[in-house]
Coordinates of C-alpha atoms in Angstrom, one line a residue:
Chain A
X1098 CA 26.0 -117.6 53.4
X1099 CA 28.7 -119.4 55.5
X1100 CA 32.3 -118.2 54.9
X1101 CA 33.3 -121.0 52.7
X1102 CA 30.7 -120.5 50.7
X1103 CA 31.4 -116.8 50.3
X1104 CA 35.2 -117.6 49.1
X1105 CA 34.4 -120.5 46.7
X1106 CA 31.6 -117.7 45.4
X1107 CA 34.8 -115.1 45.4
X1108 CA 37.2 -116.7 43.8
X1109 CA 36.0 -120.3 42.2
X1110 CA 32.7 -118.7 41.0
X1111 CA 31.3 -121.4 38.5
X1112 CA 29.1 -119.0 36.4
X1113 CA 31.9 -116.4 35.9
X1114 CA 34.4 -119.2 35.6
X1115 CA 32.3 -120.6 32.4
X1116 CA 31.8 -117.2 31.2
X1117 CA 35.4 -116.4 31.0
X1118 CA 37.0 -120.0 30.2
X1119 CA 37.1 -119.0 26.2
X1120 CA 38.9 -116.1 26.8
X1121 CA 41.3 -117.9 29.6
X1122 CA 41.8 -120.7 26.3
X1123 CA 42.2 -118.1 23.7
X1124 CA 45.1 -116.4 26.2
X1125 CA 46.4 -120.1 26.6
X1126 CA 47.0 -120.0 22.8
X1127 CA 49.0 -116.8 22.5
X1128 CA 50.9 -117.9 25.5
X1129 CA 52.0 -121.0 23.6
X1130 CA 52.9 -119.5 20.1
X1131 CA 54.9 -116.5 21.9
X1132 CA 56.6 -119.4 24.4
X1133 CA 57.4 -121.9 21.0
X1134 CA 58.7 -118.0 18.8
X1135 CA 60.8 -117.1 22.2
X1136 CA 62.6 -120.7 22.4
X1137 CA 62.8 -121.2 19.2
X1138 CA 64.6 -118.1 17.9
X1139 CA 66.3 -117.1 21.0
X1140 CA 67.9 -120.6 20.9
X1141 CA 68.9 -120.9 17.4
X1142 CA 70.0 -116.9 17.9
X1143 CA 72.3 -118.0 20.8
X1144 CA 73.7 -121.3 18.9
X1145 CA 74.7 -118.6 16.2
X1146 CA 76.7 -116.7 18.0
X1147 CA 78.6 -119.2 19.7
X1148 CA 79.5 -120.6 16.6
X1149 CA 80.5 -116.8 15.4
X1150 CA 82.6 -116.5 18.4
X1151 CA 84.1 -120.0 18.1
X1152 CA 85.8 -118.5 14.2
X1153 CA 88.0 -116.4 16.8
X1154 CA 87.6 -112.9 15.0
X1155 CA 88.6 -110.6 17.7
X1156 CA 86.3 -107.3 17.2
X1157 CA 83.5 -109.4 16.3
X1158 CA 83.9 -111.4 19.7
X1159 CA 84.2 -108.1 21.7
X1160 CA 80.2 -107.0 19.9
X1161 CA 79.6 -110.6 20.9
X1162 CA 80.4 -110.2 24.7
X1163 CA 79.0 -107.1 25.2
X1164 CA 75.5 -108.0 23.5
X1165 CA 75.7 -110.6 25.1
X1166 CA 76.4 -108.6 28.8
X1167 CA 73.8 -106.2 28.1
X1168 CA 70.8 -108.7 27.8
X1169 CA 72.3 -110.5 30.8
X1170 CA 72.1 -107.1 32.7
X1171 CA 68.9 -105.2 31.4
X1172 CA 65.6 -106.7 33.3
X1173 CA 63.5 -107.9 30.6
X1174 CA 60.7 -105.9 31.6
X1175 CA 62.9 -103.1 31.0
X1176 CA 63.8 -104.2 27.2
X1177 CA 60.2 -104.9 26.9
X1178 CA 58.9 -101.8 27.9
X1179 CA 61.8 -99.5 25.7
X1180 CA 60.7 -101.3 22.9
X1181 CA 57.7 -101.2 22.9
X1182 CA 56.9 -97.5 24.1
X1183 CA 60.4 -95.9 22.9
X1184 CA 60.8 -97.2 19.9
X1185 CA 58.0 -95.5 17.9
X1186 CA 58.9 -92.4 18.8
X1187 CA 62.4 -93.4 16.6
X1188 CA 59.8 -94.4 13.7
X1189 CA 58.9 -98.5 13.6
X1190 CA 56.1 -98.9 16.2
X1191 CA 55.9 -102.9 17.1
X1192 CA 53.4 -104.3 18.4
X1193 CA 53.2 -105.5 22.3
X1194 CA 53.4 -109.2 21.0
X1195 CA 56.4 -108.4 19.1
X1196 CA 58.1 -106.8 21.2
X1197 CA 57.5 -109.4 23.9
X1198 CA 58.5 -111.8 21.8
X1199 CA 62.1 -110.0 20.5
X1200 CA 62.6 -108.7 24.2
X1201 CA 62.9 -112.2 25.3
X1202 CA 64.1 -113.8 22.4
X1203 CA 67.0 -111.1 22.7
X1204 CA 67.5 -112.0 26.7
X1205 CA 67.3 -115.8 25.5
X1206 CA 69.8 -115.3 22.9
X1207 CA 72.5 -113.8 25.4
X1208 CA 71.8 -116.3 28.0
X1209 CA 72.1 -119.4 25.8
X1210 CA 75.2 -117.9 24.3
X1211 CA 77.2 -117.9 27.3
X1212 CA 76.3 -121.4 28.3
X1213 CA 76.5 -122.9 24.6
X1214 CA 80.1 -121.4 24.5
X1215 CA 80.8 -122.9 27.7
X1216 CA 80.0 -126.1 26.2
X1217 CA 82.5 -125.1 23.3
X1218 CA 85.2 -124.1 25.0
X1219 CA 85.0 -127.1 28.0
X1220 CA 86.3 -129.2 24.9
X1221 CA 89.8 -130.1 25.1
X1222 CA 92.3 -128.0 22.3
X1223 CA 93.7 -131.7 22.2
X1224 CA 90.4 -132.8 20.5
X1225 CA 90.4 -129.9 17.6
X1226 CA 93.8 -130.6 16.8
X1227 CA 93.2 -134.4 16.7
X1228 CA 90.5 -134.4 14.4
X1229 CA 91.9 -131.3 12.3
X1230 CA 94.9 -133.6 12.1
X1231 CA 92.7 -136.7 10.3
X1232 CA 92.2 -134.2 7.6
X1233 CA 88.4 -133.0 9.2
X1234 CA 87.7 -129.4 8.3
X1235 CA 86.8 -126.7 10.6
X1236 CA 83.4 -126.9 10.3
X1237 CA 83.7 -131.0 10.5
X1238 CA 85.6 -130.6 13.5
X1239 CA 82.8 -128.2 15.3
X1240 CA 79.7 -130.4 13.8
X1241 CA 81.0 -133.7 14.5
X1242 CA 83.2 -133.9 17.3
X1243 CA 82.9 -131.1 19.4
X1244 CA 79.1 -129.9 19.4
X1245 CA 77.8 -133.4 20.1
X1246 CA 80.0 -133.3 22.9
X1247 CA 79.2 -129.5 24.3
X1248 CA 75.6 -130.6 24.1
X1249 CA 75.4 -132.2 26.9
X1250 CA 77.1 -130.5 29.3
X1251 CA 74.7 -127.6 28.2
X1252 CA 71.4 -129.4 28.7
X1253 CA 70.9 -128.9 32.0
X1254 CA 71.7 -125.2 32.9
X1255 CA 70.4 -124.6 29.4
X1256 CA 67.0 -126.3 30.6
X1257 CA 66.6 -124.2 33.4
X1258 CA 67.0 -121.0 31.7
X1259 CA 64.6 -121.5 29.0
X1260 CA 62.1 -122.1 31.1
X1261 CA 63.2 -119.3 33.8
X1262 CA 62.6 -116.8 30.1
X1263 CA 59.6 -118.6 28.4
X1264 CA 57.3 -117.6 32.0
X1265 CA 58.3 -113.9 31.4
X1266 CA 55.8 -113.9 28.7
X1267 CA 53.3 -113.0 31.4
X1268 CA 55.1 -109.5 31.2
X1269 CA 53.2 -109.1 28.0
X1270 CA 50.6 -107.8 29.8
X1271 CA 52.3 -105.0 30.5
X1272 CA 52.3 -104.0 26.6
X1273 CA 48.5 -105.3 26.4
X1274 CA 49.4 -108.7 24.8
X1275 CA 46.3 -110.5 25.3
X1276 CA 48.4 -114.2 26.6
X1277 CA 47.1 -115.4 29.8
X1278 CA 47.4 -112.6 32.8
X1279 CA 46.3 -109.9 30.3
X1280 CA 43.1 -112.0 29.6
X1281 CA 42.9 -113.1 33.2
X1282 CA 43.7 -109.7 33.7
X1283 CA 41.0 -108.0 31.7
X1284 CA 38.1 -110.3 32.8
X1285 CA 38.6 -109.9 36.6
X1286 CA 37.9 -106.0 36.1
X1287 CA 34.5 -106.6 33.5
X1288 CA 33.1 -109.5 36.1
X1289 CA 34.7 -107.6 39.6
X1290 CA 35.1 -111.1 40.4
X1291 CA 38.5 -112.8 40.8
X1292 CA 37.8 -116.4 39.3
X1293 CA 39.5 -115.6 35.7
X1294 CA 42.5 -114.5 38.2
X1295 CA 42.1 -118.5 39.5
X1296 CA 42.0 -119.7 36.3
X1297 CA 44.9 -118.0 34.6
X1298 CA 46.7 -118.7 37.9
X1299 CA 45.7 -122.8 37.2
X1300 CA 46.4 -122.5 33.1
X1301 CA 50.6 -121.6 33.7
X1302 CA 50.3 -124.4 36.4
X1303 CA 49.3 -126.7 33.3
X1304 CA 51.7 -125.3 31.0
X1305 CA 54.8 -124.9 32.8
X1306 CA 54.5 -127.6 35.7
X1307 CA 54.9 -130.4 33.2
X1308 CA 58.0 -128.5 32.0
X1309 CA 59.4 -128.1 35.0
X1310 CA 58.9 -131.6 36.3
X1311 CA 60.6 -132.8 32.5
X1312 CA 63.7 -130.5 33.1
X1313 CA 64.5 -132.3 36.7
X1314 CA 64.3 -135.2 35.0
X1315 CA 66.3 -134.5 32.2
X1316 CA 68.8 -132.4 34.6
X1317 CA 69.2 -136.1 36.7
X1318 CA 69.8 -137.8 33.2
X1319 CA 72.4 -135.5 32.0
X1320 CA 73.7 -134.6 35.4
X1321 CA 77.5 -133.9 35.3
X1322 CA 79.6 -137.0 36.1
X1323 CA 81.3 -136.2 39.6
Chain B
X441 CA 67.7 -90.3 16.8
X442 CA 69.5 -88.4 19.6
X443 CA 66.5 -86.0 20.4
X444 CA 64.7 -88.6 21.5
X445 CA 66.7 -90.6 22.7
X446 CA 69.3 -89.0 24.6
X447 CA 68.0 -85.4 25.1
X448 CA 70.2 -83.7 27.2
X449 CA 67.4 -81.4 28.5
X450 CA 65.0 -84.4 29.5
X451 CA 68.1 -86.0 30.9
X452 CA 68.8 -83.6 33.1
X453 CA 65.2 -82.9 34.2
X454 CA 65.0 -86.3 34.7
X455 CA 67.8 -87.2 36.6
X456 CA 66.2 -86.4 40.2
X457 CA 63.4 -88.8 39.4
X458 CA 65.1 -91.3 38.0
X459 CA 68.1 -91.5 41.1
X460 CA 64.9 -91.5 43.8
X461 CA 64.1 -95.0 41.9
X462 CA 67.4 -95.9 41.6
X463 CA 67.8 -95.4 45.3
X464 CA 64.6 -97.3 45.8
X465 CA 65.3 -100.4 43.4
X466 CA 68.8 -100.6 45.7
X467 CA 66.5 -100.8 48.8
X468 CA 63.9 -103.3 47.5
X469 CA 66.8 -105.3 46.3
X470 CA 68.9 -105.0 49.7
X471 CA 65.2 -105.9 51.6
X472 CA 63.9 -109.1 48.9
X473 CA 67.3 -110.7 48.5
X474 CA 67.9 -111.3 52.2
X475 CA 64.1 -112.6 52.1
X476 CA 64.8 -115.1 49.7
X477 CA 67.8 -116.1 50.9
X478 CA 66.0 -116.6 54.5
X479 CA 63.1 -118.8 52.4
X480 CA 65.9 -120.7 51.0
X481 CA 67.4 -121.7 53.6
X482 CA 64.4 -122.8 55.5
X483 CA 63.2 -125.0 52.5
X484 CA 66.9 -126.5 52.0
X485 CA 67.3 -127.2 55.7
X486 CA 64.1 -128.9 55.4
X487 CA 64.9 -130.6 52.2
X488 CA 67.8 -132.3 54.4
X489 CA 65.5 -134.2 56.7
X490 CA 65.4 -137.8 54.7
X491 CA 61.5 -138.3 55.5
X492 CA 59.0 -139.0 52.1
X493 CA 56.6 -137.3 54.5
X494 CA 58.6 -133.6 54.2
X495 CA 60.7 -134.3 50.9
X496 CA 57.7 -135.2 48.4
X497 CA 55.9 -131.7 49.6
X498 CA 58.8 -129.8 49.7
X499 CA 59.6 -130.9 45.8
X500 CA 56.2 -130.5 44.9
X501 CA 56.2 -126.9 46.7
X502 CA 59.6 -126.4 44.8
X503 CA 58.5 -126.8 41.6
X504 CA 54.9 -125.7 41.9
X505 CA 57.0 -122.0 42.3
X506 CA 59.5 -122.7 39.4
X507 CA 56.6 -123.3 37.0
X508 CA 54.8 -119.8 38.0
X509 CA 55.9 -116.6 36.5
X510 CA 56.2 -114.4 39.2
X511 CA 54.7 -111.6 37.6
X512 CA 51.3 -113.9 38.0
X513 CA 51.8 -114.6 41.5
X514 CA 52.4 -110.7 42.1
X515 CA 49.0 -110.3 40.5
X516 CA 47.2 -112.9 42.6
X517 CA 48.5 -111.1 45.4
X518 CA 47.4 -107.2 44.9
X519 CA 44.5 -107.9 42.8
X520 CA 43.3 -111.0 43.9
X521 CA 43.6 -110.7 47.9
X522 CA 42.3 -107.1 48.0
X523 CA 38.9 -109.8 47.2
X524 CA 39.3 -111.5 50.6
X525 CA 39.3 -108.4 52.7
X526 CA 43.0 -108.3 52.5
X527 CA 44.6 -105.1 51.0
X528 CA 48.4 -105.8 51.5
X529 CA 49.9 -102.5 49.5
X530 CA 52.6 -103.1 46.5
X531 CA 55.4 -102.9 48.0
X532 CA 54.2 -106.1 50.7
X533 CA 52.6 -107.8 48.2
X534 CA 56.6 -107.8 46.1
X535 CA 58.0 -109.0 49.4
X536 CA 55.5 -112.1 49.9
X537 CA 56.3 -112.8 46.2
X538 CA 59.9 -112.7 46.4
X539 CA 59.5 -115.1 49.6
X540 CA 58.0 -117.6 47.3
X541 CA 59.4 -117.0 44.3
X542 CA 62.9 -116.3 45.1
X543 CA 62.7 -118.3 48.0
X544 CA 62.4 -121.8 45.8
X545 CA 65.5 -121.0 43.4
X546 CA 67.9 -120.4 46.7
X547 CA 66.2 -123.5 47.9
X548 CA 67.1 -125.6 44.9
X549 CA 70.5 -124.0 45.4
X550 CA 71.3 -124.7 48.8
X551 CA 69.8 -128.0 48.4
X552 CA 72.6 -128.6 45.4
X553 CA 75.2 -127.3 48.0
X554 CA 74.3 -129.5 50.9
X555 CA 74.2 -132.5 48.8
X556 CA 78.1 -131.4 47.6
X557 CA 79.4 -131.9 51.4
X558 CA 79.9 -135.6 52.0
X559 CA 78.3 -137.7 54.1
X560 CA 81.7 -138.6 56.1
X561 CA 81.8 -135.0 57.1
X562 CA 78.3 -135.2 59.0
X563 CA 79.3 -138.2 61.1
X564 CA 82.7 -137.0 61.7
X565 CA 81.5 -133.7 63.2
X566 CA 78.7 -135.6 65.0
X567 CA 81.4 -138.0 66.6
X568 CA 83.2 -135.2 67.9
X569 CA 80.2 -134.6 70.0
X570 CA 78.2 -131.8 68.0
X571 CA 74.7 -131.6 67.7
X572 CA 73.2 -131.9 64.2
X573 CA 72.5 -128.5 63.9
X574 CA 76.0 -127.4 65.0
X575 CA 77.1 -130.1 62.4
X576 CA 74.9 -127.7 59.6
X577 CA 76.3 -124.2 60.8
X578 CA 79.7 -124.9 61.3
X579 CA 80.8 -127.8 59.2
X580 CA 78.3 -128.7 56.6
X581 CA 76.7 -124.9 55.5
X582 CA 79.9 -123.3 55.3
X583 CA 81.1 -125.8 52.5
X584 CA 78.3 -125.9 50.6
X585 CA 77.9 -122.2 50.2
X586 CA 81.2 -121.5 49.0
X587 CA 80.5 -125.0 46.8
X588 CA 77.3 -123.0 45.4
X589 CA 78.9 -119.8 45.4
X590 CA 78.6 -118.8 41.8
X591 CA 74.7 -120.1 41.3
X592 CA 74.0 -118.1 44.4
X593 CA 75.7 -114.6 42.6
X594 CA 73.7 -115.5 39.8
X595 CA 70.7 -116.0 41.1
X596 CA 71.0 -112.7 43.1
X597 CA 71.4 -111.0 39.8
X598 CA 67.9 -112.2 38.2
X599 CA 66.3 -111.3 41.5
X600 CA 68.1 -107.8 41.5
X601 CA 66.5 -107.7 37.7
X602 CA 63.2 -109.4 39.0
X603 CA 62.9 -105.8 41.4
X604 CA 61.5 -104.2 38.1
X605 CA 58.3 -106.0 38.6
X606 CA 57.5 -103.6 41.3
X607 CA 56.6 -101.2 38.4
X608 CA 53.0 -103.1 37.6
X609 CA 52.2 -102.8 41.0
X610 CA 52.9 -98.9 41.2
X611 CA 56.7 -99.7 43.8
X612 CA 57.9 -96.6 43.4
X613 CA 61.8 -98.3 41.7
X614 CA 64.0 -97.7 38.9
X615 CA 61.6 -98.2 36.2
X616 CA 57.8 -97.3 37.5
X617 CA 59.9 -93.7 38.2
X618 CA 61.4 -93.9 35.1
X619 CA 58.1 -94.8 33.2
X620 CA 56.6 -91.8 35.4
X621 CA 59.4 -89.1 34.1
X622 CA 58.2 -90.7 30.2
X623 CA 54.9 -90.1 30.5
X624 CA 55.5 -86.2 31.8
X625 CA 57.9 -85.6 29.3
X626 CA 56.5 -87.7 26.4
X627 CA 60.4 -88.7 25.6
X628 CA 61.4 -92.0 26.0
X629 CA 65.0 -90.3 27.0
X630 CA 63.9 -91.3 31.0
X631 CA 63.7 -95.1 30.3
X632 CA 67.0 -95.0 28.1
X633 CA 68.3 -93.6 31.2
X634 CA 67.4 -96.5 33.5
X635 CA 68.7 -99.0 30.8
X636 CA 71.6 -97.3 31.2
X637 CA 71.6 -97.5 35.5
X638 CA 70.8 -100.5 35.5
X639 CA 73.2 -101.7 32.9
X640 CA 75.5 -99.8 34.8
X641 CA 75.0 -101.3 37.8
X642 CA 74.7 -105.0 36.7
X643 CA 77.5 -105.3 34.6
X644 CA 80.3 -106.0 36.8
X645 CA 78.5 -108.9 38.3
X646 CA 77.9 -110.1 34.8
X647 CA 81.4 -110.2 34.0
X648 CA 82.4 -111.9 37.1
X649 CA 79.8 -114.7 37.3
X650 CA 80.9 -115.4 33.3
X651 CA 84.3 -116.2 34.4
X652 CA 83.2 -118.3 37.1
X653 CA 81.1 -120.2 35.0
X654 CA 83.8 -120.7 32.3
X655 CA 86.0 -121.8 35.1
X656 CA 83.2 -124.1 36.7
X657 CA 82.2 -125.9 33.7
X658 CA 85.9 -126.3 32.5
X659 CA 86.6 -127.9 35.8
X660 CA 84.3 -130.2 36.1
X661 CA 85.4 -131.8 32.4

């Protein structure tokens, strides 16, 4: 056998390939639902406390910042793993795709906090008081003039992040979620043959690569006026 | 609650594990960051040449590393090279990874920072008789890295965090010790502890790069 054909054989080897491609799809799945849970609540999570910290109530913002500081400081890994293997021992016992999926919703949550109130507070005062002053409520004043607004100046850095967060699911291996890597994972040690390996590699290049090409263009639409 | 979270006698039993990962997490992070600042660089000074022929493979490169977790690629490399006749050892295999990885998020950044400095500047330093690479290190890369200043902080920080990877791939840092300590003393007390270092150790450069932002993103109103 001439090299090339020994390291197609190695790693792009058809028959272990089209043994292992259900399981490779089935990991595809989870990697999806855990990706949509993560965005999803983390985003909504850190839209909440914005708004929360907008109201002004000054031990309330304090919790706020330092949540918020601690899930910007902790790897995720490391909130992954002290969930998942520490918290049983203090009685509820989650599973490895829950705790994946809080972990990073959590670390989501504190990221998109910071950058949603950026947004907020880039506003001008001059625009609150304007609108209060046309007899808009509070909660007029933050839905119709100033969120709309904040919006876009978030959509780019807010982008980025997500999508930085959403790839950590892969560290749901590491509590035996069975997403992509873990099935990838799982079938290179049963076939001692590292094709699954190539095709988990090539199924996050599908998922994320068109993500990743959306976000530049989306970072060029809303790009900051200079 | 407290005995098993913050037992005092784990804690203290601990503690010399958990510093010799501490001390190695600050080593992997003072080896990985330089790396990726040096892969950076390289791609961004590359990124300035105006040809199709080196920008189109450069952005493809870019993002191909953006859209992979680098958990995966870390994977690729220990378990999947070992296959090729090629065992590399954790600890290279997080260095290679962080070239890549790491490397394409300074990239983007210097690229950003470059692309602040105005053209004008170029020709005016190339009129006075410098070459265009004495025009990059002394007029146009010391402007754009104070211009990128806060995204380059920032993105030190997630690779700083990113350093916990080593764990899966038995590096001896912060965590895989700290894991090691839990597992002896079935107490999750050792990884508290970690959460704690690390915490500890991040924070500052949380709170600063939150005021920058505010400030950056009010500016540019």
């Amino acid at each position: 056998m001439s090299g090339w054909d020994k390291f197609v054989d190695t790693f792009f080897n058809a028959k272990v390939m089209w043994k292992y491609l259900p399981d490779i799809l089935s990991g595809m799945v989870v990697t999806i639902e855990l990706a949509l849970l993560i965005v999803v609540t983390g985003l909504a999570a850190g839209l909440a406390l914005a708004l929360l910290r907008s109201l002004a109530i000054r031990p309330l913002n304090w919790l706020i910042i330092f949540v918020v500081d601690l899930f910007r400081s902790l790897p995720p890994l490391v909130v992954i793993v002290l969930m998942y293997f520490g918290l049983p021992y203090a009685g509820p016992a989650p599973s490895g795709f829950v705790s994946t999926w809080l972990s990073l919703a959590f670390v989501l949550m504190a990221f998109s906090e910071e950058i949603f109130w950026a947004g907020i507070t880039s506003i001008p005062k001059g625009q609150w008081e304007a609108s209060r002053s046309t007899g808009l409520s509070f909660g007029q004043t933050l839905f119709s003039v100033v969120l709309p607004q904040a919006f876009r100046l978030t959509i780019p850095p807010l982008t980025n992040r997500t999508i930085a967060i959403t790839k950590g699911t892969a560290l749901g291996t590491v509590v035996a979620v069975t997403e992509i890597l873990g099935q990838a994972s799982s079938a290179m040690s049963n076939s001692y043959n590292p094709s699954p390996l190539m095709m988990g590699a090539a199924a996050y290049v599908i998922l994320f690569l068109p993500v990743v090409i959306a976000a530049r263009w989306i970072e060029t639409k809303f790009a900051w006026k200079r | 609650m407290i005995e098993a979270f913050f037992n005092v006698g784990i804690m203290v039993a601990a503690l010399p594990i958990v510093l010799t990962g501490l001390w190695n997490t600050i080593l992997l992070s003072l080896i990985v960051v330089p790396l990726g600042l040096i892969g950076g660089l390289i791609l961004a000074l590359l990124a300035s040449v105006k040809s199709p022929l080196v920008r189109w493979p450069l952005m493809a490169w870019v993002d191909f590393f953006r859209a992979f977790p680098p958990l995966v690629l870390l994977i690729l490399l220990f378990a999947g090279l070992p296959f090729a006749g090629l065992e590399l050892g954790g600890f290279a295999c997080v260095a290679i990874a962080f070239f890549l990885n790491t490397g394409s998020y300074y990239g983007e950044i210097f690229r950003a920072g470059i692309e602040s400095v105005p053209g004008g500047q170029v020709e005016a330093a190339r009129s006075t008789g410098l070459s265009r690479l004495q025009a990059m290190r002394y007029v146009v890369l010391p402007q754009a890295v104070r211009n990128v200043m806060p995204d380059l902080l920032s993105n030190t920080l997630e690779v700083v965090k990113l350093t916990s990877l080593g764990s899966v791939v038995a590096v001896p840092e912060l965590l895989y010790e700290a894991r090691q300590a839990q597992s002896i003393t079935y107490n999750p007390t050792p990884i508290v502890m970690a959460a704690v270092i690390y915490f500890l150790l991040l924070w500052p450069l949380v709170r600063l790069l939150s005021r920058l932002e505010n400030r950056a993103l009010a500016g540019r109103r």
